[in-house]
mmCIF file of C-alpha atoms in Angstrom:
data_model
loop_
_atom_site.group_PDB
_atom_site.id
_atom_site.type_symbol
_atom_site.label_atom_id
_atom_site.label_comp_id
_atom_site.label_asym_id
_atom_site.label_seq_id
_atom_site.Cartn_x
_atom_site.Cartn_y
_atom_site.Cartn_z
ATOM 1 C CA MET A 8 -25.500 -75.054 -34.592
ATOM 2 C CA ARG A 9 -23.026 -73.694 -32.056
ATOM 3 C CA LEU A 10 -20.598 -71.036 -34.466
ATOM 4 C CA PRO A 11 -17.130 -71.489 -34.430
ATOM 5 C CA ASP A 12 -14.989 -69.934 -31.853
ATOM 6 C CA LEU A 13 -13.004 -68.089 -34.632
ATOM 7 C CA GLU A 14 -10.937 -65.930 -32.012
ATOM 8 C CA ALA A 15 -9.459 -68.918 -30.709
ATOM 9 C CA TRP A 16 -8.619 -70.172 -34.364
ATOM 10 C CA ALA A 17 -7.539 -66.619 -35.286
ATOM 11 C CA ILE A 18 -4.862 -66.798 -32.432
ATOM 12 C CA PHE A 19 -3.891 -70.324 -33.212
ATOM 13 C CA ALA A 20 -2.774 -69.162 -36.135
ATOM 14 C CA SER A 21 -0.776 -66.356 -34.370
ATOM 15 C CA VAL A 22 1.135 -68.751 -32.397
ATOM 16 C CA VAL A 23 1.917 -70.859 -34.550
ATOM 17 C CA GLU A 24 3.242 -68.337 -36.862
ATOM 18 C CA HIS A 25 5.701 -66.677 -34.121
ATOM 19 C CA ARG A 26 6.456 -70.049 -32.703
ATOM 20 C CA SER A 27 5.581 -68.633 -29.070
ATOM 21 C CA PHE A 28 2.670 -67.904 -26.997
ATOM 22 C CA SER A 29 4.501 -64.344 -26.016
ATOM 23 C CA ALA A 30 5.249 -63.298 -29.158
ATOM 24 C CA ALA A 31 1.859 -63.637 -30.710
ATOM 25 C CA ALA A 32 0.021 -61.965 -27.672
ATOM 26 C CA THR A 33 2.769 -58.928 -28.403
ATOM 27 C CA ALA A 34 2.360 -59.257 -32.388
ATOM 28 C CA ILE A 35 -2.040 -59.168 -31.724
ATOM 29 C CA GLY A 36 -1.874 -56.732 -28.830
ATOM 30 C CA LEU A 37 -3.349 -59.325 -26.626
ATOM 31 C CA SER A 38 -1.640 -60.344 -22.517
ATOM 32 C CA LYS A 39 -0.279 -63.780 -22.833
ATOM 33 C CA ALA A 40 -2.863 -65.167 -20.517
ATOM 34 C CA THR A 41 -6.136 -64.075 -23.315
ATOM 35 C CA VAL A 42 -3.629 -65.726 -25.892
ATOM 36 C CA SER A 43 -3.372 -69.294 -23.720
ATOM 37 C CA LYS A 44 -6.786 -69.558 -22.813
ATOM 38 C CA ALA A 45 -8.608 -68.858 -26.607
ATOM 39 C CA VAL A 46 -5.334 -71.948 -27.289
ATOM 40 C CA SER A 47 -6.770 -74.329 -24.194
ATOM 41 C CA ARG A 48 -10.416 -73.096 -25.096
ATOM 42 C CA LEU A 49 -9.904 -74.095 -28.822
ATOM 43 C CA GLU A 50 -8.215 -77.857 -27.066
ATOM 44 C CA THR A 51 -11.310 -78.185 -25.187
ATOM 45 C CA GLN A 52 -13.331 -77.391 -28.291
ATOM 46 C CA LEU A 53 -11.348 -80.279 -30.349
ATOM 47 C CA GLY A 54 -10.536 -82.635 -27.671
ATOM 48 C CA GLN A 55 -7.238 -83.006 -28.505
ATOM 49 C CA SER A 56 -3.694 -80.873 -27.484
ATOM 50 C CA LEU A 57 -2.372 -78.786 -30.386
ATOM 51 C CA PHE A 58 1.026 -78.287 -29.060
ATOM 52 C CA HIS A 59 3.557 -79.765 -27.096
ATOM 53 C CA ARG A 60 4.613 -77.147 -24.299
ATOM 54 C CA THR A 61 7.676 -77.133 -22.588
ATOM 55 C CA SER A 62 9.674 -74.288 -20.656
ATOM 56 C CA ARG A 63 12.173 -73.737 -23.833
ATOM 57 C CA ARG A 64 9.941 -75.317 -26.687
ATOM 58 C CA LEU A 65 6.834 -75.119 -28.485
ATOM 59 C CA ALA A 66 5.922 -77.318 -31.089
ATOM 60 C CA LEU A 67 2.610 -78.682 -32.757
ATOM 61 C CA THR A 68 0.997 -82.198 -32.195
ATOM 62 C CA GLU A 69 0.775 -84.434 -34.922
ATOM 63 C CA ALA A 70 -3.163 -83.338 -34.366
ATOM 64 C CA GLY A 71 -2.088 -79.774 -34.760
ATOM 65 C CA LYS A 72 -0.251 -79.749 -37.596
ATOM 66 C CA PRO A 73 -3.096 -80.285 -40.253
ATOM 67 C CA LEU A 74 -5.118 -78.007 -38.154
ATOM 68 C CA ALA A 75 -2.645 -75.131 -38.487
ATOM 69 C CA GLU A 76 -2.930 -75.191 -42.101
ATOM 70 C CA HIS A 77 -6.627 -74.777 -41.885
ATOM 71 C CA ALA A 78 -6.052 -71.940 -39.412
ATOM 72 C CA ARG A 79 -3.254 -70.084 -41.429
ATOM 73 C CA ARG A 80 -6.026 -70.222 -44.120
ATOM 74 C CA LEU A 81 -9.622 -68.838 -41.816
ATOM 75 C CA LEU A 82 -6.845 -66.205 -40.813
ATOM 76 C CA ALA A 83 -5.706 -65.259 -44.776
ATOM 77 C CA GLU A 84 -8.896 -64.756 -46.241
ATOM 78 C CA ALA A 85 -10.432 -62.758 -43.264
ATOM 79 C CA HIS A 86 -7.678 -60.400 -43.610
ATOM 80 C CA ALA A 87 -8.222 -60.471 -47.800
ATOM 81 C CA ALA A 88 -11.765 -60.102 -46.785
ATOM 82 C CA GLU A 89 -11.269 -57.129 -45.037
ATOM 83 C CA GLU A 90 -9.138 -55.555 -47.509
ATOM 84 C CA ALA A 91 -10.908 -56.638 -50.155
ATOM 85 C CA ALA A 92 -13.656 -54.667 -48.890
ATOM 86 C CA ARG A 93 -11.573 -51.348 -48.332
ATOM 87 C CA ALA A 94 -9.894 -51.999 -51.673
ATOM 88 C CA GLY A 95 -11.779 -49.014 -53.503
ATOM 89 C CA ALA A 96 -10.927 -47.128 -51.164
ATOM 90 C CA SER A 97 -7.033 -47.346 -50.293
ATOM 91 C CA SER A 98 -4.153 -47.990 -52.416
ATOM 92 C CA PRO A 99 -2.306 -51.608 -51.847
ATOM 93 C CA ALA A 100 -0.109 -51.677 -48.610
ATOM 94 C CA GLY A 101 1.098 -54.096 -46.080
ATOM 95 C CA ARG A 102 3.375 -57.172 -46.455
ATOM 96 C CA ILE A 103 3.797 -59.410 -49.469
ATOM 97 C CA ARG A 104 5.549 -62.852 -48.494
ATOM 98 C CA LEU A 105 6.885 -64.216 -52.174
ATOM 99 C CA ALA A 106 8.889 -67.345 -53.287
ATOM 100 C CA ALA A 107 10.643 -68.031 -56.065
ATOM 101 C CA PRO A 108 13.467 -69.983 -57.330
ATOM 102 C CA MET A 109 16.924 -68.748 -56.581
ATOM 103 C CA SER A 110 18.384 -68.095 -59.918
ATOM 104 C CA PHE A 111 15.590 -66.775 -61.642
ATOM 105 C CA GLY A 112 14.597 -64.611 -59.123
ATOM 106 C CA VAL A 113 18.088 -62.629 -58.634
ATOM 107 C CA THR A 114 18.408 -62.022 -62.261
ATOM 108 C CA HIS A 115 14.938 -61.621 -63.434
ATOM 109 C CA LEU A 116 12.557 -61.157 -60.484
ATOM 110 C CA ALA A 117 14.688 -58.785 -58.290
ATOM 111 C CA PRO A 118 15.309 -55.736 -61.474
ATOM 112 C CA LEU A 119 10.969 -55.830 -61.126
ATOM 113 C CA LEU A 120 10.429 -55.868 -57.557
ATOM 114 C CA ALA A 121 12.361 -52.607 -57.685
ATOM 115 C CA GLU A 122 9.908 -51.072 -60.024
ATOM 116 C CA PHE A 123 6.861 -52.788 -58.422
ATOM 117 C CA LEU A 124 7.652 -51.179 -54.771
ATOM 118 C CA ALA A 125 8.681 -47.829 -56.618
ATOM 119 C CA ALA A 126 5.169 -47.880 -57.826
ATOM 120 C CA HIS A 127 3.650 -49.135 -54.282
ATOM 121 C CA PRO A 128 5.557 -47.422 -51.506
ATOM 122 C CA LYS A 129 2.945 -48.283 -48.670
ATOM 123 C CA VAL A 130 4.001 -52.194 -49.946
ATOM 124 C CA GLN A 131 6.225 -54.562 -48.333
ATOM 125 C CA ILE A 132 8.004 -57.525 -50.067
ATOM 126 C CA GLU A 133 9.502 -60.412 -48.048
ATOM 127 C CA LEU A 134 11.040 -62.442 -50.778
ATOM 128 C CA HIS A 135 11.913 -65.956 -50.344
ATOM 129 C CA LEU A 136 14.695 -67.366 -52.647
ATOM 130 C CA SER A 137 15.101 -71.200 -53.108
ATOM 131 C CA ASP A 138 15.125 -73.927 -55.252
ATOM 132 C CA ALA A 139 13.689 -76.100 -53.363
ATOM 133 C CA TYR A 140 10.011 -77.159 -53.063
ATOM 134 C CA VAL A 141 7.945 -74.707 -51.537
ATOM 135 C CA ASP A 142 4.586 -75.476 -49.828
ATOM 136 C CA ILE A 143 3.177 -72.150 -49.673
ATOM 137 C CA VAL A 144 -0.061 -73.062 -47.992
ATOM 138 C CA ALA A 145 1.872 -74.195 -44.913
ATOM 139 C CA GLU A 146 4.603 -71.484 -45.407
ATOM 140 C CA GLY A 147 2.112 -68.539 -45.302
ATOM 141 C CA ILE A 148 3.143 -68.047 -49.085
ATOM 142 C CA ASP A 149 0.938 -65.005 -50.880
ATOM 143 C CA VAL A 150 2.720 -65.619 -53.848
ATOM 144 C CA ALA A 151 5.118 -68.177 -55.898
ATOM 145 C CA LEU A 152 6.919 -68.246 -58.946
ATOM 146 C CA ARG A 153 7.820 -71.969 -59.821
ATOM 147 C CA ILE A 154 9.760 -73.611 -62.888
ATOM 148 C CA GLY A 155 8.603 -76.597 -64.283
ATOM 149 C CA VAL A 156 5.855 -79.199 -65.129
ATOM 150 C CA LEU A 157 3.159 -78.955 -62.272
ATOM 151 C CA ALA A 158 1.815 -81.898 -60.435
ATOM 152 C CA ASP A 159 -2.316 -81.593 -59.892
ATOM 153 C CA SER A 160 -3.218 -79.322 -56.665
ATOM 154 C CA SER A 161 -5.549 -77.456 -55.161
ATOM 155 C CA LEU A 162 -3.656 -73.951 -55.493
ATOM 156 C CA ARG A 163 -4.443 -71.556 -58.007
ATOM 157 C CA THR A 164 -2.181 -71.260 -60.678
ATOM 158 C CA ARG A 165 -1.290 -69.205 -64.285
ATOM 159 C CA ARG A 166 1.300 -70.275 -66.575
ATOM 160 C CA LEU A 167 3.401 -67.365 -67.948
ATOM 161 C CA ARG A 168 5.696 -68.546 -70.125
ATOM 162 C CA ASP A 169 7.459 -71.568 -71.533
ATOM 163 C CA VAL A 170 11.430 -71.836 -70.530
ATOM 164 C CA THR A 171 14.250 -73.398 -72.733
ATOM 165 C CA ILE A 172 16.146 -76.265 -71.846
ATOM 166 C CA HIS A 173 19.764 -76.434 -73.100
ATOM 167 C CA VAL A 174 22.313 -79.127 -73.412
ATOM 168 C CA VAL A 175 25.685 -76.972 -72.500
ATOM 169 C CA ALA A 176 29.641 -77.575 -72.910
ATOM 170 C CA ALA A 177 32.397 -75.349 -73.411
ATOM 171 C CA SER A 178 34.317 -75.863 -76.947
ATOM 172 C CA ALA A 179 37.149 -76.882 -74.496
ATOM 173 C CA TYR A 180 35.149 -79.841 -72.901
ATOM 174 C CA LEU A 181 34.031 -80.940 -76.730
ATOM 175 C CA ALA A 182 37.571 -80.580 -78.075
ATOM 176 C CA VAL A 183 39.215 -83.240 -75.753
ATOM 177 C CA HIS A 184 36.097 -85.185 -75.395
ATOM 178 C CA GLY A 185 34.248 -85.242 -79.047
ATOM 179 C CA MET A 186 30.546 -83.691 -79.928
ATOM 180 C CA PRO A 187 28.032 -86.312 -78.609
ATOM 181 C CA ALA A 188 25.552 -87.059 -81.648
ATOM 182 C CA HIS A 189 23.391 -88.930 -79.744
ATOM 183 C CA PRO A 190 21.839 -89.013 -76.066
ATOM 184 C CA ALA A 191 23.167 -92.427 -75.575
ATOM 185 C CA ASP A 192 26.708 -90.959 -76.463
ATOM 186 C CA LEU A 193 26.421 -88.966 -73.355
ATOM 187 C CA ALA A 194 26.941 -92.287 -71.230
ATOM 188 C CA GLY A 195 30.503 -92.103 -71.710
ATOM 189 C CA HIS A 196 30.787 -87.976 -71.079
ATOM 190 C CA VAL A 197 31.151 -86.355 -67.875
ATOM 191 C CA LEU A 198 27.909 -84.982 -66.531
ATOM 192 C CA LEU A 199 27.399 -82.291 -63.921
ATOM 193 C CA GLY A 200 24.278 -82.675 -61.901
ATOM 194 C CA TYR A 201 21.543 -80.254 -60.734
ATOM 195 C CA SER A 202 20.305 -81.684 -57.200
ATOM 196 C CA TYR A 203 16.614 -80.669 -57.551
ATOM 197 C CA SER A 204 16.095 -82.868 -60.703
ATOM 198 C CA ASN A 205 14.426 -85.889 -60.441
ATOM 199 C CA GLY A 206 15.888 -88.817 -62.116
ATOM 200 C CA PRO A 207 17.969 -89.306 -65.223
ATOM 201 C CA TRP A 208 17.810 -86.748 -68.350
ATOM 202 C CA ARG A 209 15.379 -87.439 -70.792
ATOM 203 C CA PHE A 210 15.214 -87.000 -74.422
ATOM 204 C CA THR A 211 12.790 -87.397 -77.115
ATOM 205 C CA GLN A 212 13.070 -87.308 -80.981
ATOM 206 C CA PRO A 213 9.919 -88.071 -83.550
ATOM 207 C CA ARG A 214 10.394 -90.815 -85.647
ATOM 208 C CA GLU A 215 9.446 -91.097 -89.419
ATOM 209 C CA ASP A 216 6.585 -93.540 -88.619
ATOM 210 C CA GLY A 217 5.455 -90.764 -86.258
ATOM 211 C CA THR A 218 6.467 -92.369 -82.766
ATOM 212 C CA ASN A 219 8.796 -90.924 -80.444
ATOM 213 C CA GLU A 220 12.743 -92.550 -80.147
ATOM 214 C CA GLU A 221 12.919 -91.981 -76.041
ATOM 215 C CA VAL A 222 16.252 -92.150 -74.573
ATOM 216 C CA SER A 223 17.290 -91.905 -70.573
ATOM 217 C CA VAL A 224 20.554 -90.741 -69.687
ATOM 218 C CA ARG A 225 21.996 -90.706 -65.677
ATOM 219 C CA THR A 226 24.414 -88.530 -64.756
ATOM 220 C CA ASP A 227 27.023 -89.629 -62.072
ATOM 221 C CA GLY A 228 29.197 -86.659 -62.554
ATOM 222 C CA PRO A 229 31.994 -85.344 -60.003
ATOM 223 C CA LEU A 230 29.884 -82.099 -59.218
ATOM 224 C CA SER A 231 26.100 -81.276 -58.778
ATOM 225 C CA ALA A 232 24.389 -78.853 -56.741
ATOM 226 C CA ASN A 233 20.981 -77.277 -55.704
ATOM 227 C CA SER A 234 21.872 -74.109 -57.859
ATOM 228 C CA GLY A 235 22.341 -74.106 -61.856
ATOM 229 C CA ASP A 236 24.265 -70.987 -61.604
ATOM 230 C CA ALA A 237 27.003 -73.042 -59.508
ATOM 231 C CA LEU A 238 27.391 -75.265 -62.402
ATOM 232 C CA VAL A 239 27.969 -72.565 -64.808
ATOM 233 C CA PRO A 240 31.529 -71.711 -64.036
ATOM 234 C CA ALA A 241 32.333 -75.676 -63.880
ATOM 235 C CA LEU A 242 31.150 -76.173 -67.087
ATOM 236 C CA ILE A 243 33.096 -72.890 -68.785
ATOM 237 C CA ALA A 244 36.354 -74.665 -67.411
ATOM 238 C CA GLY A 245 35.706 -77.773 -69.089
ATOM 239 C CA LEU A 246 34.855 -80.181 -66.756
ATOM 240 C CA GLY A 247 31.738 -81.229 -68.218
ATOM 241 C CA ILE A 248 28.177 -81.496 -70.084
ATOM 242 C CA ALA A 249 24.940 -79.923 -67.943
ATOM 243 C CA ILE A 250 21.280 -79.723 -68.783
ATOM 244 C CA LEU A 251 20.419 -76.045 -67.749
ATOM 245 C CA PRO A 252 17.589 -73.259 -68.571
ATOM 246 C CA ASP A 253 17.531 -70.366 -70.612
ATOM 247 C CA PHE A 254 18.007 -67.696 -67.866
ATOM 248 C CA ILE A 255 20.966 -69.057 -66.758
ATOM 249 C CA VAL A 256 23.070 -69.874 -70.034
ATOM 250 C CA ASP A 257 21.855 -67.666 -72.353
ATOM 251 C CA ALA A 258 24.067 -65.125 -71.737
ATOM 252 C CA ALA A 259 27.311 -67.487 -71.906
ATOM 253 C CA ILE A 260 25.832 -69.154 -75.184
ATOM 254 C CA ARG A 261 25.751 -65.989 -76.912
ATOM 255 C CA ALA A 262 29.266 -64.766 -75.301
ATOM 256 C CA GLY A 263 30.649 -67.698 -76.740
ATOM 257 C CA THR A 264 31.571 -69.226 -73.944
ATOM 258 C CA LEU A 265 29.141 -72.547 -73.603
ATOM 259 C CA VAL A 266 27.969 -74.550 -76.728
ATOM 260 C CA PRO A 267 24.495 -75.728 -76.797
ATOM 261 C CA ILE A 268 24.387 -79.366 -77.928
ATOM 262 C CA LEU A 269 22.215 -82.376 -78.888
ATOM 263 C CA THR A 270 19.809 -79.475 -80.333
ATOM 264 C CA ASP A 271 17.693 -81.626 -82.438
ATOM 265 C CA TRP A 272 16.557 -83.350 -79.247
ATOM 266 C CA THR A 273 13.490 -82.689 -76.649
ATOM 267 C CA THR A 274 14.521 -82.606 -73.140
ATOM 268 C CA ILE A 275 11.655 -81.522 -70.593
ATOM 269 C CA ARG A 276 9.416 -78.589 -71.655
ATOM 270 C CA PRO A 277 8.939 -76.630 -68.345
ATOM 271 C CA ALA A 278 7.202 -72.844 -67.624
ATOM 272 C CA LEU A 279 7.235 -70.224 -65.414
ATOM 273 C CA HIS A 280 4.024 -70.793 -63.711
ATOM 274 C CA LEU A 281 2.855 -68.127 -60.859
ATOM 275 C CA LEU A 282 0.966 -69.672 -57.762
ATOM 276 C CA THR A 283 -1.354 -68.173 -54.625
ATOM 277 C CA PRO A 284 -2.714 -70.221 -52.442
ATOM 278 C CA PRO A 285 -6.710 -72.052 -53.237
ATOM 279 C CA SER A 286 -8.724 -68.723 -52.026
ATOM 280 C CA PRO A 287 -10.781 -66.661 -54.551
ATOM 281 C CA LEU A 288 -9.903 -63.835 -51.766
ATOM 282 C CA ARG A 289 -7.014 -61.872 -51.723
ATOM 283 C CA PRO A 290 -5.829 -58.893 -50.721
ATOM 284 C CA ALA A 291 -5.513 -55.736 -53.182
ATOM 285 C CA ARG A 292 -1.718 -55.623 -52.512
ATOM 286 C CA VAL A 293 -1.656 -59.406 -53.755
ATOM 287 C CA GLU A 294 -3.654 -58.669 -56.452
ATOM 288 C CA ALA A 295 -1.568 -55.734 -57.596
ATOM 289 C CA LEU A 296 1.641 -58.083 -57.559
ATOM 290 C CA ILE A 297 0.121 -60.810 -59.487
ATOM 291 C CA THR A 298 -0.875 -58.462 -62.244
ATOM 292 C CA PHE A 299 1.987 -56.768 -62.418
ATOM 293 C CA LEU A 300 4.304 -59.829 -62.618
ATOM 294 C CA ALA A 301 1.765 -61.415 -65.177
ATOM 295 C CA GLU A 302 2.527 -58.399 -67.753
ATOM 296 C CA ARG A 303 5.984 -58.286 -67.132
ATOM 297 C CA LEU A 304 6.817 -61.373 -67.113
ATOM 298 C CA ARG A 305 5.367 -63.017 -69.968
#
């Protein structure tokens, strides 16, 4: 049985990561000709082109896109295996690519990273903050924090804590428009939307007969944003009602600038999760960060 050309796969992964034959060659310490020959060799073995090449642009072919993910995994697992073998003799070192939601990342994660880096001076963290969905395997992310109800996947996940969702408005808004007593009342109110939420707001409440009353409310207000923090000034100014997580609105609720409403109804029940790629092999630096975040964020 012919063994796979692991060197060519690793070089292919590097070209994908650096989006250039020249940049990949520099990064891994090989000549551009060697890198090009390795990719050509792999294409010959696979019987298909992996890149569209022009003088100005290098792009994966449709056949190359899924193979790039396999190549990343092979290279990541090889690195992880080497680092795992050295872990007992060295402290965590190297770069970690970490992804997290924008608001939570700024307010809760960033202060913790300062503490982690002070304790691990040989580690570098590349932090990616976005509320958009991130394919952590395709993007080469080592660790991701995600808030929501997770769909089934091959990713390794760890539930860290529940996240409470509040329906909130300013007292000034409620004084003018009235306090909603039932989710159906929201149809007559100004509702501010979060761009990444899927579909209408959903509420449930148990009935005396043991069943649940369920209500859906569609939002169509004057403002929607892909960051929950961006809705808070409009809420405080009395422009409407929004649904936002505890880490965004708890301070405003404590200060009295926002008022929780419909508190006897349940909305979605998301949680904070820690995700990593499927491989059980992880570098010592990644294991150290996972342990640290799991302890601090519970």
